[in-house]
Every structure is written in structure tokens, then in C-alpha cells.
Amino acid sequence: MHLEDAQFQNEVTYLIGLKHKNIVQLVGYCAESRWEAAQLSGKYIMAEIRKRLLCFEYLNNKSLDKHLSAESCGLEWHRRYEIIKGICCGLHYLHMECRIMHLDCWMKIWCQK
């Protein structure tokens, strides 16, 4: 197993175990590899083709950046505060209970449930 394969499996294992109302659930995944002949500098070599997919539950309220930053979204500040508090609860669960550091925090990945 390649290092990237082990990292992917490790991430899937963590994601499957996450159960929190403020974290989008992983519903499935796929990891497949196959070998193909490919031409490189006039010679044929065997190349490993890897495909990986993580499938998360669908949330139809769009990404939070649309809700929290748009003045025209119609959300009251109290509701925005509640949403941000939910994000903080989800991050606290990841960091303190699961010991997972979520390093790519940007609003487009957070969804309103």
C-alpha cells in the first residue's frame, strides 16, 4: 500500500466515526486503482491510475459563505450568531473529542444544517 493510500484510508476511518449534529456525515467512499500502459518518451511504461471519491450527505441550503456574508440574505444577526456558534461546536468536537485538527477552515466547506 502506498503512503497516499494509507493516508486516504486513515482519513476515511476518521470520517466514518464522526457523529455530530454540526458536521456533515460521510455516506460512502470509493478507492480504486488500475494499471495502464502509457507512452513516455517513445517507450511504453505501466502507470497506476488511482481514483478516489468521498461522498457526503447532501445539504440543500448552499454554503455558509452565502448566508453569513451576503447583506441581502435576510438573516438577522442573532441567527448568524447561532450558525457561527454551531460551527464552533463542530470544531470543538473535532479538536477536543476526536483529536482531529481541521486545517483548511474556510466558509465554503461549512454547510448550514
PDB file of C-alpha atoms in Angstrom:
ATOM      1  CA  MET A   1       0.000   0.000   0.000  1.00  0.00           C
ATOM      2  CA  HIS A   2       1.382   3.404  -0.981  1.00  0.00           C
ATOM      3  CA  LEU A   3       1.641   6.208   1.575  1.00  0.00           C
ATOM      4  CA  GLU A   4      -1.152   8.138  -0.163  1.00  0.00           C
ATOM      5  CA  ASP A   5      -3.370   5.041   0.012  1.00  0.00           C
ATOM      6  CA  ALA A   6      -2.704   4.714   3.731  1.00  0.00           C
ATOM      7  CA  GLN A   7      -3.445   8.411   4.264  1.00  0.00           C
ATOM      8  CA  PHE A   8      -6.726   8.110   2.359  1.00  0.00           C
ATOM      9  CA  GLN A   9      -7.779   5.029   4.343  1.00  0.00           C
ATOM     10  CA  ASN A  10      -6.845   6.807   7.577  1.00  0.00           C
ATOM     11  CA  GLU A  11      -8.976   9.822   6.630  1.00  0.00           C
ATOM     12  CA  VAL A  12     -11.926   7.591   5.686  1.00  0.00           C
ATOM     13  CA  THR A  13     -11.640   5.787   9.031  1.00  0.00           C
ATOM     14  CA  TYR A  14     -11.791   9.097  10.910  1.00  0.00           C
ATOM     15  CA  LEU A  15     -14.642  10.470   8.799  1.00  0.00           C
ATOM     16  CA  ILE A  16     -16.786   7.352   9.248  1.00  0.00           C
ATOM     17  CA  GLY A  17     -16.538   7.741  13.021  1.00  0.00           C
ATOM     18  CA  LEU A  18     -17.598  11.390  13.136  1.00  0.00           C
ATOM     19  CA  LYS A  19     -21.075  11.755  14.617  1.00  0.00           C
ATOM     20  CA  HIS A  20     -22.069  15.331  15.467  1.00  0.00           C
ATOM     21  CA  LYS A  21     -25.104  17.421  14.549  1.00  0.00           C
ATOM     22  CA  ASN A  22     -22.894  20.223  13.182  1.00  0.00           C
ATOM     23  CA  ILE A  23     -20.691  18.050  10.958  1.00  0.00           C
ATOM     24  CA  VAL A  24     -21.742  16.784   7.537  1.00  0.00           C
ATOM     25  CA  GLN A  25     -21.780  12.973   7.516  1.00  0.00           C
ATOM     26  CA  LEU A  26     -19.744  10.769   5.207  1.00  0.00           C
ATOM     27  CA  VAL A  27     -22.171   8.392   3.482  1.00  0.00           C
ATOM     28  CA  GLY A  28     -19.721   6.454   1.334  1.00  0.00           C
ATOM     29  CA  TYR A  29     -16.385   6.326  -0.418  1.00  0.00           C
ATOM     30  CA  CYS A  30     -14.632   4.654  -3.300  1.00  0.00           C
ATOM     31  CA  ALA A  31     -10.946   3.944  -3.869  1.00  0.00           C
ATOM     32  CA  GLU A  32      -9.864   2.100  -6.987  1.00  0.00           C
ATOM     33  CA  SER A  33      -6.560   1.571  -8.741  1.00  0.00           C
ATOM     34  CA  ARG A  34      -5.697   0.016 -12.071  1.00  0.00           C
ATOM     35  CA  TRP A  35      -2.619  -0.299 -14.231  1.00  0.00           C
ATOM     36  CA  GLU A  36      -2.499   1.033 -17.789  1.00  0.00           C
ATOM     37  CA  ALA A  37       0.159   1.089 -20.467  1.00  0.00           C
ATOM     38  CA  ALA A  38       1.194   4.652 -21.263  1.00  0.00           C
ATOM     39  CA  GLN A  39       3.728   6.059 -23.680  1.00  0.00           C
ATOM     40  CA  LEU A  40       6.524   8.189 -22.245  1.00  0.00           C
ATOM     41  CA  SER A  41       9.408   9.454 -24.395  1.00  0.00           C
ATOM     42  CA  GLY A  42       8.672   6.875 -27.068  1.00  0.00           C
ATOM     43  CA  LYS A  43       8.605   3.945 -24.622  1.00  0.00           C
ATOM     44  CA  TYR A  44       5.684   2.196 -23.044  1.00  0.00           C
ATOM     45  CA  ILE A  45       5.526   2.101 -19.280  1.00  0.00           C
ATOM     46  CA  MET A  46       2.947   0.816 -16.844  1.00  0.00           C
ATOM     47  CA  ALA A  47       1.227   3.611 -14.955  1.00  0.00           C
ATOM     48  CA  GLU A  48      -1.018   3.194 -11.948  1.00  0.00           C
ATOM     49  CA  ILE A  49      -4.271   5.129 -12.292  1.00  0.00           C
ATOM     50  CA  ARG A  50      -5.901   5.925  -8.944  1.00  0.00           C
ATOM     51  CA  LYS A  51      -9.369   7.304  -8.387  1.00  0.00           C
ATOM     52  CA  ARG A  52     -10.732   8.297  -5.002  1.00  0.00           C
ATOM     53  CA  LEU A  53     -14.097   9.684  -4.018  1.00  0.00           C
ATOM     54  CA  LEU A  54     -15.633  10.782  -0.739  1.00  0.00           C
ATOM     55  CA  CYS A  55     -19.431  11.093  -0.723  1.00  0.00           C
ATOM     56  CA  PHE A  56     -21.038  13.312   1.924  1.00  0.00           C
ATOM     57  CA  GLU A  57     -24.691  13.852   2.744  1.00  0.00           C
ATOM     58  CA  TYR A  58     -26.377  16.465   0.585  1.00  0.00           C
ATOM     59  CA  LEU A  59     -27.393  19.706   2.279  1.00  0.00           C
ATOM     60  CA  ASN A  60     -29.583  21.924   0.159  1.00  0.00           C
ATOM     61  CA  ASN A  61     -29.065  25.264   1.914  1.00  0.00           C
ATOM     62  CA  LYS A  62     -25.907  26.160  -0.045  1.00  0.00           C
ATOM     63  CA  SER A  63     -22.593  27.060   1.583  1.00  0.00           C
ATOM     64  CA  LEU A  64     -22.443  29.248   4.661  1.00  0.00           C
ATOM     65  CA  ASP A  65     -20.440  31.974   2.967  1.00  0.00           C
ATOM     66  CA  LYS A  66     -23.620  32.800   1.014  1.00  0.00           C
ATOM     67  CA  HIS A  67     -25.666  33.050   4.225  1.00  0.00           C
ATOM     68  CA  LEU A  68     -23.264  34.822   6.544  1.00  0.00           C
ATOM     69  CA  SER A  69     -21.640  37.378   4.268  1.00  0.00           C
ATOM     70  CA  ALA A  70     -24.467  38.484   1.978  1.00  0.00           C
ATOM     71  CA  GLU A  71     -26.332  41.517   3.242  1.00  0.00           C
ATOM     72  CA  SER A  72     -29.285  40.545   1.087  1.00  0.00           C
ATOM     73  CA  CYS A  73     -29.626  37.070   2.605  1.00  0.00           C
ATOM     74  CA  GLY A  74     -32.203  38.293   5.114  1.00  0.00           C
ATOM     75  CA  LEU A  75     -30.702  36.595   8.172  1.00  0.00           C
ATOM     76  CA  GLU A  76     -30.885  38.506  11.425  1.00  0.00           C
ATOM     77  CA  TRP A  77     -27.645  38.892  13.345  1.00  0.00           C
ATOM     78  CA  HIS A  78     -28.960  36.620  16.102  1.00  0.00           C
ATOM     79  CA  ARG A  79     -29.461  33.802  13.551  1.00  0.00           C
ATOM     80  CA  ARG A  80     -25.995  34.413  12.094  1.00  0.00           C
ATOM     81  CA  TYR A  81     -24.581  34.178  15.616  1.00  0.00           C
ATOM     82  CA  GLU A  82     -26.360  30.833  16.181  1.00  0.00           C
ATOM     83  CA  ILE A  83     -24.895  29.482  12.925  1.00  0.00           C
ATOM     84  CA  ILE A  84     -21.382  30.584  13.900  1.00  0.00           C
ATOM     85  CA  LYS A  85     -21.869  29.031  17.342  1.00  0.00           C
ATOM     86  CA  GLY A  86     -22.797  25.739  15.631  1.00  0.00           C
ATOM     87  CA  ILE A  87     -19.593  25.881  13.590  1.00  0.00           C
ATOM     88  CA  CYS A  88     -17.618  26.409  16.792  1.00  0.00           C
ATOM     89  CA  CYS A  89     -19.349  23.413  18.423  1.00  0.00           C
ATOM     90  CA  GLY A  90     -18.433  21.239  15.432  1.00  0.00           C
ATOM     91  CA  LEU A  91     -14.811  22.383  15.526  1.00  0.00           C
ATOM     92  CA  HIS A  92     -14.652  21.830  19.293  1.00  0.00           C
ATOM     93  CA  TYR A  93     -15.901  18.262  18.774  1.00  0.00           C
ATOM     94  CA  LEU A  94     -13.246  17.643  16.108  1.00  0.00           C
ATOM     95  CA  HIS A  95     -10.399  19.157  18.117  1.00  0.00           C
ATOM     96  CA  MET A  96     -11.182  18.089  21.667  1.00  0.00           C
ATOM     97  CA  GLU A  97     -13.186  14.858  21.424  1.00  0.00           C
ATOM     98  CA  CYS A  98     -11.754  13.352  18.231  1.00  0.00           C
ATOM     99  CA  ARG A  99      -8.296  14.947  18.362  1.00  0.00           C
ATOM    100  CA  ILE A 100      -8.589  15.942  14.697  1.00  0.00           C
ATOM    101  CA  MET A 101      -7.155  19.270  13.614  1.00  0.00           C
ATOM    102  CA  HIS A 102      -9.202  20.700  10.761  1.00  0.00           C
ATOM    103  CA  LEU A 103      -6.572  22.755   8.954  1.00  0.00           C
ATOM    104  CA  ASP A 104      -8.450  24.026   5.906  1.00  0.00           C
ATOM    105  CA  CYS A 105     -11.152  26.126   7.530  1.00  0.00           C
ATOM    106  CA  TRP A 106     -12.854  28.391   5.045  1.00  0.00           C
ATOM    107  CA  MET A 107     -16.535  29.191   4.882  1.00  0.00           C
ATOM    108  CA  LYS A 108     -17.316  27.422   1.609  1.00  0.00           C
ATOM    109  CA  ILE A 109     -16.772  23.998   3.192  1.00  0.00           C
ATOM    110  CA  TRP A 110     -19.169  24.610   6.079  1.00  0.00           C
ATOM    111  CA  CYS A 111     -22.829  23.980   5.362  1.00  0.00           C
ATOM    112  CA  GLN A 112     -25.906  25.073   7.239  1.00  0.00           C
ATOM    113  CA  LYS A 113     -27.932  22.129   8.527  1.00  0.00           C
TER     114      LYS A 113
END
